[in-house]
Structure formats: structure tokens, C-alpha cells
């Protein structure tokens, strides 16, 4: 009893805020763990008890007690439940230990319970006075949530629910008896939910375990109620909460609507503070509610290779659940017959029809099929239409289906529109189209477009590239323009088959359109032709492709000439350069088209580069691609997809494999444009304005919404717009391969305006520092040899090879730099340099690491130790990497330590090597050092960064004390290095495999798994992600770097845009991020050039804003920046993600200096400490500097570090209870030879508790402030209570003494009376 009471008091927050009290139980059970899920508003830990052996094949149950605060009976029940389980006091509860993973929050509202222990009628709110019972997001009404005002307890529970998928959750309260379940907030008295029956059945069975509940005076089950509408009486069956009371924002509704878990609210007692008997009365109810997690159907979802798939959706007649770790799932269902459907990402759906489900039914492993959406048989017209209708039905939010007309034989020409805005044109988003099967016997394009439609639909919001395409493009797909011809065609594996080529009128549709050079005969247009012509009139398409068969080439306009004669005559159109460019986009990304061999069996090149001008090949009069371009300003090419026009279905997967990337890249080419709007000076949009490009006779017009797209190749183009005598300025627009250029034309009436030429270089929005990304002049391009005369008056430098005698020859040329500029090259062991002031001298040899010395004119002789670069590198296994860490710790015990931040899904440790001069094992480095981190391997197959970091730590260890720069870095900084964030992925990765091992063991991309600033995270939080988040929050790193592979560029936030478009999305700290990224790129031998070396975009200066390259949701660098105030950049280290070992050495040579440069730049900015007038630390100080970026919070010890690009800034230091202080700060480029003094700040207290800057304090600051306040109040209360108790005892003792004296006096009086009588 005493033990439970002590634990209950602890959980209520009345004892120590540490969790050590619970650790006594860990000795009795290995599967027990006591942690905290977060802090309350009052600063108290919210305890979390886990009783689990982490068995993946067991369902997880969450138990959350005392949301209301003064329901101390619920705390008592939960604590007694924990005690009974751990000490196995109850045989009925003991089986729960082996059946379930139990996660228990014994006291959510610790602030309220603290007040309730003093006065049971108080404590119904948290430390900020917020009622937590109605503080959760109202998902039913989709009410927007202001994250800044979400109570910390609510945030903690939301994170708790995200990190584990619970099959059922029990919320425990008091003040009544009974069991309720969602919904708690409805529009009517009872709003049925899909899981209503199973909720009722379980609640009824649980309720029956405590017959005293119904007879209690406060029972929710006494009397009649609205549930009679369901043929039940409340005293017999429990009700939805809405039948009991209406309440919005409840925890129960949030859990059910957000996560789909079965959710129950158990009220255990009428009394708010009942004794231990209440647990005995409710333990049977507890047991039944927990057992609900194992009711109905359970099984496992696995990939074709047997890997468990976490996050698969399992539906049963509308009941929705998800698989957890290892792919295991539980779907609580009442007995009955169900149609089971299981889906996961792009995998084909698994269906189990008419499955009989009993109380507990196990489903055999559901093995997902092949990812490929390609069929191996051709679909006829009926099947194709069924597929299109099915896709529209499955994905109504991103698709639209319409017919543009009918064929001769009455078949619909169906078009599937796919995009974020499928129903209508959205200004600023281009319309794109693919047309297939124009010739009925050329069937490959028809099949490819059906497969493409499936790919786009199934991967929206899962694949970032496809999500970006659909968010920025409206894609129209007409799989069959000639369905009649297809039905007449017959499979023949050659390019000469003509059956079905024409339509049902035997007309070739690709000779049936109006022609610019030749009037067609007056035999009329075919229905299919007319339908397409009207389609082009109704929609303003920007880019298009027409899919044919019979050869292998990308064919572009013009298709004929005035003479109509071919003979190899090139018929050039005005946009010839762009047509060649976009044709090569398709051919270059095709498996074989780019070879140009077409159908020549002898391997000779027929079409160089896989492209051809139409007429140069053969003339076509009345062709569709020329009609698109000439009459409707739509740039269309014709794609010949293979020599066989109608191949056997078994070859369709091969065609899909060859064309898949090309089909996506060609869609993306619609954004290779100058785009914008045409407006009047007052902002009115102008339709049908003519857009001109100098030296290009082709004009096009703005659309009804005033928007336009002009497809152009990279270069400088003069453009202008005009309409009805009004004209814009002429503008020189610079088009690059990096991004779409946005320019809005304004039409003027004065001719003077027309003569002005504006030189316009598009800069993405919010970008401020252009100069920072200018391509630098490399220092190694100029070499100055110092003369003998100069050497006599300089500093003598002697080079020594590390570990060798001083007289040992270095044996190669040593390059010398002064303050970053290359001065000379020395071929011996000794050199003299003219030093006139404090300088940074760096030395580098082809076989040596760069060494650094800080010299001034007082030094005459200096010895420099050169450390050999490794002569070969190999990949380290997980064990080999840990051995390296152990060796470093052995060799450098005073500056290194190893610690574990968590486990991967397959239980590999996430090991961090911490390096900083001082005894890292005792934590001495924590007090006054800036913490930074270096992370590699977030994608397991991008292994270069992993190996660079493993070798870098060995260099740090060897160079400390010998190399000035490394020594000063380790003396000043606290560096944490995690080479392998995704060790499971690395274990699966293979050389030259682009994607294998990229994801973790659960097939989740960890760089799409973090909470996002824009998009809701669709996938469960992975253990690696959770570990990084916890680590980052605890350590409060100031800078970070994440090492990737697949390109060569330094990227910085933000990683996504509001629309998902490929646009520049700068952060508030954009200048600083550009500076950090540029510094890395400039230190790399080739990155700074920004050359297109990976078949990728060209990056000016070797850097890119993340969203500007491509938009991704859930990225790590954005999360670090916004949630931890950590300036993180992402480095793509090379084209080959997982190169062969013989390529590793050069990669390391290229990147070790930029990595050191980044470590140096972590001190770029200003730093210091904030104290009050007495010298005491001021807590919760916020630095506000709008010209730099986001607000930064100082550490608890008053120290702060603000990373900032060079410049002049106004910085305001604010803290609650203190006057704000403004400083004007000049930031210079960091100079490690002479680091500037810290900027220490003194804040004066104010009489007002809250200053005018309190609005800048974040939630965490207010929480810590309240923590101090409540601790003080708590201490005062303890003293007062103790004083009252002592005063009472003293008064009671005094009263007893007075009573005894009175009785003594009375007794003596009686004695004296007796004596007198005698």
C-alpha cells in the first residue's frame, strides 16, 4: 500500500521531477521501461511506462490516465495496474504481459493532480489554466489548429500516438462509472461510426465485469437514454459518448479519427479520490478493454521478398486499419463475413473476398504483388474503358474523366485527366497531353499510357517526383484516338502490318488534319479528327506527344514542305532549337532510342541522337503534330516507340521499362519555359495578348486568365507582349536549366515605354544574396613563387611527415596558402614565407591532409606536421565502423566518447562518436561549448558520406595537437558524428543499384519521414527518425550537415513549396544558408562550377535551394531548422551513390576539406552569454534579429550561438521579467586565427512581470518560466503545510498540558477539601 502511494505521489508530480523512482522496478522485469513523454505546462515530467518485450507480433495498447487533472482515482487505478503486472499479483492479469505491448501514461495532467492533492475540487486544468479534456484538435469539423497555442501535454500525447500504432487505447477517468466510446461530438444525439458495433460489443462485455457499476449512484448506465433507439438500455450496454454528453476536442475522438484505434473511456469511480478498492472493482473491465486489441482479424503484410511492410492499409467492409512494425496488423471486428482489401503504396491491391471472421481469426501472410503496373496482355476497348473508370473512381480527388467525341463506330474517345486540379484549368498551371493509338494497329503507346495513368495515380503523395508533377501540371491522357482501328488490328511482329491502321472509314487520321502548306481534298474530316480539333480549341495545351510505332525515334516538326518533297530535306520550324531539345529529352532518357539505330539490324545509325526532323525522314501532309503547333501553339512531337507495331503482350513490361523515365521527363519539360501573366498597369489580366520572341517568328497568345507559357532553350531571349496598340517593355530574359522563369508583362499605351529594354535575370522569390553564389576564382589557378630575397626575412617552415624522423624527405611538392590565397609551391622540406601580420597558413600536398598554422611576424621558425592521406579506402560494415570508433576512443580518450541514440528497425545501434577536447566521458565539454553534428547515410545506399565521416574522425584524432586548425576546432566545439543513420538500408545496398537500400528496413524513405511544415505526414514515424528527433531536441545543435549522394550540389532549406511546385522556397535565414552552402561548394574541387555532370540540373555556384531543385515533404533539414533552430544543409557528394571501393579515395580527397570548412563555419556569426546585473544567468532569453532569420533561444545556462552570414544586424535580447536590450552587431567572416570576443549581454530587471517583448517567447520558454514559478509555489506550500502541521501539534500539546494542569489543580483542590473535612 505504501509503495503504491509513494509511486502515485511521484506520478502526480509531488516528489522529484526525475524518473529514478520508477527504476526500482526495472530489475524485476527486463521489458519494463520508465521514461517521460514530455513536460507539462508547469514544467513537470509526464511519466510514460512501457511494459513490453517489443514483440512485433503482439498488438500494442495505450492507456492514458487523468486527463482532467483532479481524477486521482484514475491515477490510483493505473498505478495499481502497473504494480499488479510487474509483481504478478493477479493471475487474471498476468497473461496480458505476454500478449500485448503496453504503453501507459499514468498521469497526463500532472499540474492538475498537484493542485488536486491539496484541494480535490481544484486541478481541473493544467499549469496554464487550460482544460485538457477539450484541448485536442477537433478533427470532425476539421477546425484549424494554432500550433503555437497547443498545450504541451497535448503535444506530448500527439507525439506519443505517432510513435506507436495502437490497436486500442483506454482513457481512464473518474467522477462517474461506466464505459463510453467515440464519437463525443456529433451533430445529433448519436452519430454512428463504422466501428460502432465492435465498440458496443466490447464495452458491453467489459461493463459486465463490474456489476457494481450499474448500481452506483453516478453510473452512466442508470436510467433510460437515447440508446433505446438502438434497441438497448444504458444499464445493459454502454453508449457512445455523444449519447452521454456532447464535447468537442476530446482526446478520445482525436485518437479514433486520427489513428483509427479502438478507443474507450473508462470511468472507474464516483469519487474523485477513491482508495485502493477501486482497482479491484475495475481490473476485470481493464482486462476486457485491453483484450479488445486482439479481437477480430489479425495477420501480416509482406513484400514479395518476405519483408514486413509497415503502414499497409487493411480495409474490411469499410473498417480501416494499418499494419505496424514488421507488417503485423490487427483489425477488431465483430463476427461476420468480410471482403478484405490490403493496399500499400504502388503495390497492386490484395483482395480476400467473403472471409468468415470469428472472435479471433488469423489471416495467412498477405504477400503484395509486383510493383509494376504493367499488364502482360493488351486491353480491348471495353477493358480499357473499365480501367479508366476504375482509376477515376479510386482517385476522384486527382482525376477527371471525359469524352472528347466518338469514333465512326460510336466508341467514346475517353480522356483521363490527372493532377492536383483535374476539373478545370488553374491559372499558372500548364495543360499537357499524351495521345496514343492514332493508328489503330500501333498499340504500344496505348498500353504505355494506361500504365502511366496507374503509375501517376498510385504514387501521388508517396513519390515526391510524381507528387511534384501532379501538383504543378494538369495532364490529359487519351490512350486511344482510334479505338475502331484497334479492334480491327491483328498482332503482327513487324513494322509493315497495316490492318487497323486507318479508322473505320479507312482514312489515315495522321493525314486528315488541316495543313499549313497544302489544302486537303474536300472529302471532309473524320469524326476522330474533328473531336481532336475541338479538344484543342477547348483546352490550351502547352506541350504534347503523339505515340506511334514502327520505328524508334523522336520526330519533330515540320512534317512537310511547300513542295511536299522529302529526299532528306530539313523542314525547319521557328522553334526548331526547342523541338530538338525536347526530343532529346525523351530519346536520352529512353533505354535505346538515343543510340539512333532504329530498326536497322546491322547496327548502323539512322537517326543521330535518336531524333529526326519529320520531313527530313519522309513528308506527311495533314499530320497532327504540325496542326498542333501551327494552329494551336501547342508544341507536339511524334514518338515512334519500337519496330513492332503490335507486339505480343508478354513484351509490354519491356516496353514500359524502356519508356517509363522518358514519359515522366517529357512531362517535366513543359516547365522548361518562361511563364507568367500579361496585365494592364492597374493589374487587370489581359487575354489574347501576343507574346513575341526576337528572331523567332512564332508568336503565341495569353489565355483567358492572362497566363502564358513560352517554351525556350537556355540562353538570353528578348521578349515582349502586345495587344490592340498596347505594348510592354522589351525584356532580356535569361533562361537556365535550373528552373522555370517567371515574368509578368505589363502593357502600356505610351510608345516611349516600348523603347526601353529591361535586362532581367530571374531570381527565385525570397532570395536575397545573389553575390554569395557567384562562381569563385579558384586559388589554385594562380601560383606566385616567392623570391630568395623575400625568403630571408620570412618565417622558416619545416615540413615533417607524421610518425617519421624530421630528416625524412616529404618527397613531393607542398602547396602553401596564406589566408586562403595560394602563394607558392615548395619542392623540399623547408620553405620561407614573408609574414607581415597575423595570418592563417595552410599547407597541402597531393598525398597529405591540409595542415594549418596561425603565424605572426614575431615567429622565426615553425614546424608543420603533415598527415598522409589514406592510400586506399574500403567500405566498413557496422561492426567495422564500431571498431573504428573504439580505436579512436582508445587513442584519444580525453577528446572522444561513443554513445547510442537508438536502434534501427532491425536492431542495429545508431552510434555517435563525440569529439571535443576535454573529458567527454564526464560531460565537462557541455558547459561552454557549441554543439554541432555531422550525419551520413540517411539513405542507406548513399554510402560515400558514411565512409568520409568514418575516416574524418580518425584524422581528427591523429591531427589534434599537431594541426593548429583541428586543435582549435576540437578545443572550441563539441562535435557529434553519426556516420550511419540508416544502417539497415546500407546492409541491403548494392553497387550501382540506384534505389536498393535507399529506404530503411520497412521501406520508408527516412528523408520523407519527418514532421513537415506544410504537408501532413502520411507514414508512421520510423525508429531511426524518432531517434534523430529526440537526439536533436536534447542536444540543441547549432549547425548540422547531412551527407547524401546522386548529384553534386549543396542544398539548403526550404525543401518544399506551398504548392509542391519547383520554385525557390527561401527560409528566413536564406542569406546564412546560402553562405554556408557556398562555402562548402567553393572548397570542393568541382562542385563550385555547377556543371551538369550527373544528367541532372545545372546548379549555379554548386548550390541550390531544396524546393527549387525538387520539392519534397518530410525532409530532415527543414525539421532541424524549424524545430531545433539548427542550421542544416544537405550535401549531394557525387553522381554515383554507392561507387566501387577503388573510387572512394578520390571522393574522400574531394570532400574532407569542404567538411572541415563547414565545421569552421559553425562559428560564423556571434555568440556570448546573457546575465542580469548581479551576474546571474538569465533563462529563456530569445534573440530576435529579423534581418538574419528566425528567433533563437539561448540555452538554459544563458549561453547562445547565432549563426549568421557576414553583415550588420540589429539584435534584440528579450526575457520575461527583464527589459529588452538592443545590440547592433557587425558579423565578419569567421577567422579561426583570431576569433572575436563573445558578445556578453546584461539584462536589467523590470517591475513589470511581462515586458513588451513577451510575444517573442516561444511555448518552451513560457513552459520553463512556469516551471520555476510552480516550483517556488510548491516549495512555499510545503513550508506552509509543514508549518501548519507543526503549529497544530504545538497547540495540541499545549492544550493537553493545560488540561493536565487544570486536572492537577482540581485534584489538589479535592485533596485540600478532604483534609478540611477531616
PDB file of C-alpha atoms in Angstrom, residues 1063-1176:
ATOM      1  CA  UNK A1063      10.127  27.079 -57.180  1.00  0.00           C
ATOM      2  CA  UNK A1064      12.550  28.804 -54.859  1.00  0.00           C
ATOM      3  CA  UNK A1065      11.279  28.495 -51.272  1.00  0.00           C
ATOM      4  CA  UNK A1066      13.696  30.550 -49.214  1.00  0.00           C
ATOM      5  CA  UNK A1067      13.682  30.404 -45.416  1.00  0.00           C
ATOM      6  CA  UNK A1068      14.001  33.438 -43.113  1.00  0.00           C
ATOM      7  CA  UNK A1069      17.709  32.529 -42.768  1.00  0.00           C
ATOM      8  CA  UNK A1070      18.199  32.330 -46.523  1.00  0.00           C
ATOM      9  CA  UNK A1071      21.309  34.544 -46.588  1.00  0.00           C
ATOM     10  CA  UNK A1072      23.029  32.431 -43.969  1.00  0.00           C
ATOM     11  CA  UNK A1073      22.098  29.177 -45.661  1.00  0.00           C
ATOM     12  CA  UNK A1074      23.398  30.445 -48.999  1.00  0.00           C
ATOM     13  CA  UNK A1075      26.653  31.442 -47.281  1.00  0.00           C
ATOM     14  CA  UNK A1076      27.090  28.012 -45.658  1.00  0.00           C
ATOM     15  CA  UNK A1077      26.256  26.119 -48.851  1.00  0.00           C
ATOM     16  CA  UNK A1078      28.504  28.339 -50.984  1.00  0.00           C
ATOM     17  CA  UNK A1079      31.412  27.920 -48.576  1.00  0.00           C
ATOM     18  CA  UNK A1080      31.191  24.159 -48.945  1.00  0.00           C
ATOM     19  CA  UNK A1081      30.887  24.309 -52.744  1.00  0.00           C
ATOM     20  CA  UNK A1082      33.823  26.701 -53.098  1.00  0.00           C
ATOM     21  CA  UNK A1083      36.045  24.402 -51.025  1.00  0.00           C
ATOM     22  CA  UNK A1084      35.268  21.451 -53.314  1.00  0.00           C
ATOM     23  CA  UNK A1085      37.429  20.974 -56.443  1.00  0.00           C
ATOM     24  CA  UNK A1086      34.477  20.925 -58.879  1.00  0.00           C
ATOM     25  CA  UNK A1087      31.186  21.478 -57.073  1.00  0.00           C
ATOM     26  CA  UNK A1088      31.501  25.262 -57.292  1.00  0.00           C
ATOM     27  CA  UNK A1089      31.399  25.065 -61.098  1.00  0.00           C
ATOM     28  CA  UNK A1090      27.808  23.841 -61.039  1.00  0.00           C
ATOM     29  CA  UNK A1091      28.338  21.797 -64.158  1.00  0.00           C
ATOM     30  CA  UNK A1092      25.758  19.316 -65.345  1.00  0.00           C
ATOM     31  CA  UNK A1093      27.721  16.134 -64.664  1.00  0.00           C
ATOM     32  CA  UNK A1094      25.046  13.773 -63.335  1.00  0.00           C
ATOM     33  CA  UNK A1095      22.422  14.111 -66.085  1.00  0.00           C
ATOM     34  CA  UNK A1096      20.887  16.484 -63.600  1.00  0.00           C
ATOM     35  CA  UNK A1097      20.130  20.151 -63.296  1.00  0.00           C
ATOM     36  CA  UNK A1098      22.895  22.723 -63.518  1.00  0.00           C
ATOM     37  CA  UNK A1099      23.427  24.442 -60.173  1.00  0.00           C
ATOM     38  CA  UNK A1100      24.811  27.974 -60.298  1.00  0.00           C
ATOM     39  CA  UNK A1101      27.755  28.141 -57.907  1.00  0.00           C
ATOM     40  CA  UNK A1102      27.200  24.480 -56.977  1.00  0.00           C
ATOM     41  CA  UNK A1103      24.325  25.237 -54.609  1.00  0.00           C
ATOM     42  CA  UNK A1104      20.545  25.022 -54.746  1.00  0.00           C
ATOM     43  CA  UNK A1105      17.528  25.810 -52.662  1.00  0.00           C
ATOM     44  CA  UNK A1106      15.876  22.448 -51.952  1.00  0.00           C
ATOM     45  CA  UNK A1107      12.419  23.185 -53.351  1.00  0.00           C
ATOM     46  CA  UNK A1108      13.995  24.940 -56.312  1.00  0.00           C
ATOM     47  CA  UNK A1109      15.643  21.658 -57.312  1.00  0.00           C
ATOM     48  CA  UNK A1110      12.635  19.497 -56.470  1.00  0.00           C
ATOM     49  CA  UNK A1111      10.025  19.705 -53.754  1.00  0.00           C
ATOM     50  CA  UNK A1112       9.947  17.040 -51.037  1.00  0.00           C
ATOM     51  CA  UNK A1113       7.850  16.735 -47.905  1.00  0.00           C
ATOM     52  CA  UNK A1114       9.064  15.435 -44.568  1.00  0.00           C
ATOM     53  CA  UNK A1115      12.736  16.305 -45.055  1.00  0.00           C
ATOM     54  CA  UNK A1116      15.230  16.288 -42.182  1.00  0.00           C
ATOM     55  CA  UNK A1117      16.930  19.625 -42.843  1.00  0.00           C
ATOM     56  CA  UNK A1118      13.672  21.611 -42.684  1.00  0.00           C
ATOM     57  CA  UNK A1119      12.654  19.865 -39.461  1.00  0.00           C
ATOM     58  CA  UNK A1120      16.023  20.556 -37.819  1.00  0.00           C
ATOM     59  CA  UNK A1121      15.821  24.202 -38.802  1.00  0.00           C
ATOM     60  CA  UNK A1122      12.244  24.895 -37.690  1.00  0.00           C
ATOM     61  CA  UNK A1123      12.001  22.649 -34.640  1.00  0.00           C
ATOM     62  CA  UNK A1124      15.540  22.801 -33.233  1.00  0.00           C
ATOM     63  CA  UNK A1125      16.868  26.103 -34.630  1.00  0.00           C
ATOM     64  CA  UNK A1126      19.691  24.087 -36.235  1.00  0.00           C
ATOM     65  CA  UNK A1127      21.194  25.414 -39.448  1.00  0.00           C
ATOM     66  CA  UNK A1128      21.385  22.214 -41.506  1.00  0.00           C
ATOM     67  CA  UNK A1129      22.423  21.873 -45.125  1.00  0.00           C
ATOM     68  CA  UNK A1130      22.362  18.772 -47.345  1.00  0.00           C
ATOM     69  CA  UNK A1131      25.358  17.769 -49.445  1.00  0.00           C
ATOM     70  CA  UNK A1132      24.987  15.597 -52.539  1.00  0.00           C
ATOM     71  CA  UNK A1133      28.501  14.118 -52.745  1.00  0.00           C
ATOM     72  CA  UNK A1134      28.608  12.753 -56.287  1.00  0.00           C
ATOM     73  CA  UNK A1135      26.697  11.110 -59.093  1.00  0.00           C
ATOM     74  CA  UNK A1136      27.377   7.531 -58.024  1.00  0.00           C
ATOM     75  CA  UNK A1137      25.556   6.807 -54.784  1.00  0.00           C
ATOM     76  CA  UNK A1138      27.442   3.599 -53.956  1.00  0.00           C
ATOM     77  CA  UNK A1139      30.666   3.590 -56.020  1.00  0.00           C
ATOM     78  CA  UNK A1140      33.159   0.774 -56.126  1.00  0.00           C
ATOM     79  CA  UNK A1141      35.834   0.834 -53.417  1.00  0.00           C
ATOM     80  CA  UNK A1142      38.540   1.966 -55.819  1.00  0.00           C
ATOM     81  CA  UNK A1143      36.557   5.192 -56.367  1.00  0.00           C
ATOM     82  CA  UNK A1144      36.178   6.024 -52.655  1.00  0.00           C
ATOM     83  CA  UNK A1145      39.611   7.521 -52.153  1.00  0.00           C
ATOM     84  CA  UNK A1146      39.071  10.328 -54.659  1.00  0.00           C
ATOM     85  CA  UNK A1147      35.675  11.080 -53.144  1.00  0.00           C
ATOM     86  CA  UNK A1148      37.323  11.498 -49.753  1.00  0.00           C
ATOM     87  CA  UNK A1149      40.076  13.691 -51.190  1.00  0.00           C
ATOM     88  CA  UNK A1150      37.390  15.905 -52.735  1.00  0.00           C
ATOM     89  CA  UNK A1151      35.243  16.275 -49.614  1.00  0.00           C
ATOM     90  CA  UNK A1152      37.398  16.236 -46.483  1.00  0.00           C
ATOM     91  CA  UNK A1153      38.446  19.898 -46.874  1.00  0.00           C
ATOM     92  CA  UNK A1154      34.861  21.109 -47.541  1.00  0.00           C
ATOM     93  CA  UNK A1155      33.722  19.136 -44.472  1.00  0.00           C
ATOM     94  CA  UNK A1156      36.333  20.881 -42.332  1.00  0.00           C
ATOM     95  CA  UNK A1157      35.290  24.179 -43.911  1.00  0.00           C
ATOM     96  CA  UNK A1158      31.715  23.528 -42.807  1.00  0.00           C
ATOM     97  CA  UNK A1159      32.867  22.741 -39.271  1.00  0.00           C
ATOM     98  CA  UNK A1160      34.785  26.028 -39.284  1.00  0.00           C
ATOM     99  CA  UNK A1161      31.704  27.920 -40.407  1.00  0.00           C
ATOM    100  CA  UNK A1162      29.674  26.666 -37.460  1.00  0.00           C
ATOM    101  CA  UNK A1163      31.295  29.584 -35.614  1.00  0.00           C
ATOM    102  CA  UNK A1164      30.224  32.026 -38.347  1.00  0.00           C
ATOM    103  CA  UNK A1165      28.194  34.659 -36.528  1.00  0.00           C
ATOM    104  CA  UNK A1166      28.260  35.818 -32.907  1.00  0.00           C
ATOM    105  CA  UNK A1167      27.884  34.243 -29.509  1.00  0.00           C
ATOM    106  CA  UNK A1168      28.011  35.014 -25.833  1.00  0.00           C
ATOM    107  CA  UNK A1169      26.188  34.774 -22.536  1.00  0.00           C
ATOM    108  CA  UNK A1170      23.247  36.647 -21.045  1.00  0.00           C
ATOM    109  CA  UNK A1171      23.256  37.574 -17.346  1.00  0.00           C
ATOM    110  CA  UNK A1172      21.493  40.033 -15.072  1.00  0.00           C
ATOM    111  CA  UNK A1173      23.081  42.922 -13.181  1.00  0.00           C
ATOM    112  CA  UNK A1174      24.227  40.577 -10.408  1.00  0.00           C
ATOM    113  CA  UNK A1175      25.979  38.264 -12.854  1.00  0.00           C
ATOM    114  CA  UNK A1176      23.387  35.511 -12.521  1.00  0.00           C
TER     115      UNK A1176
END
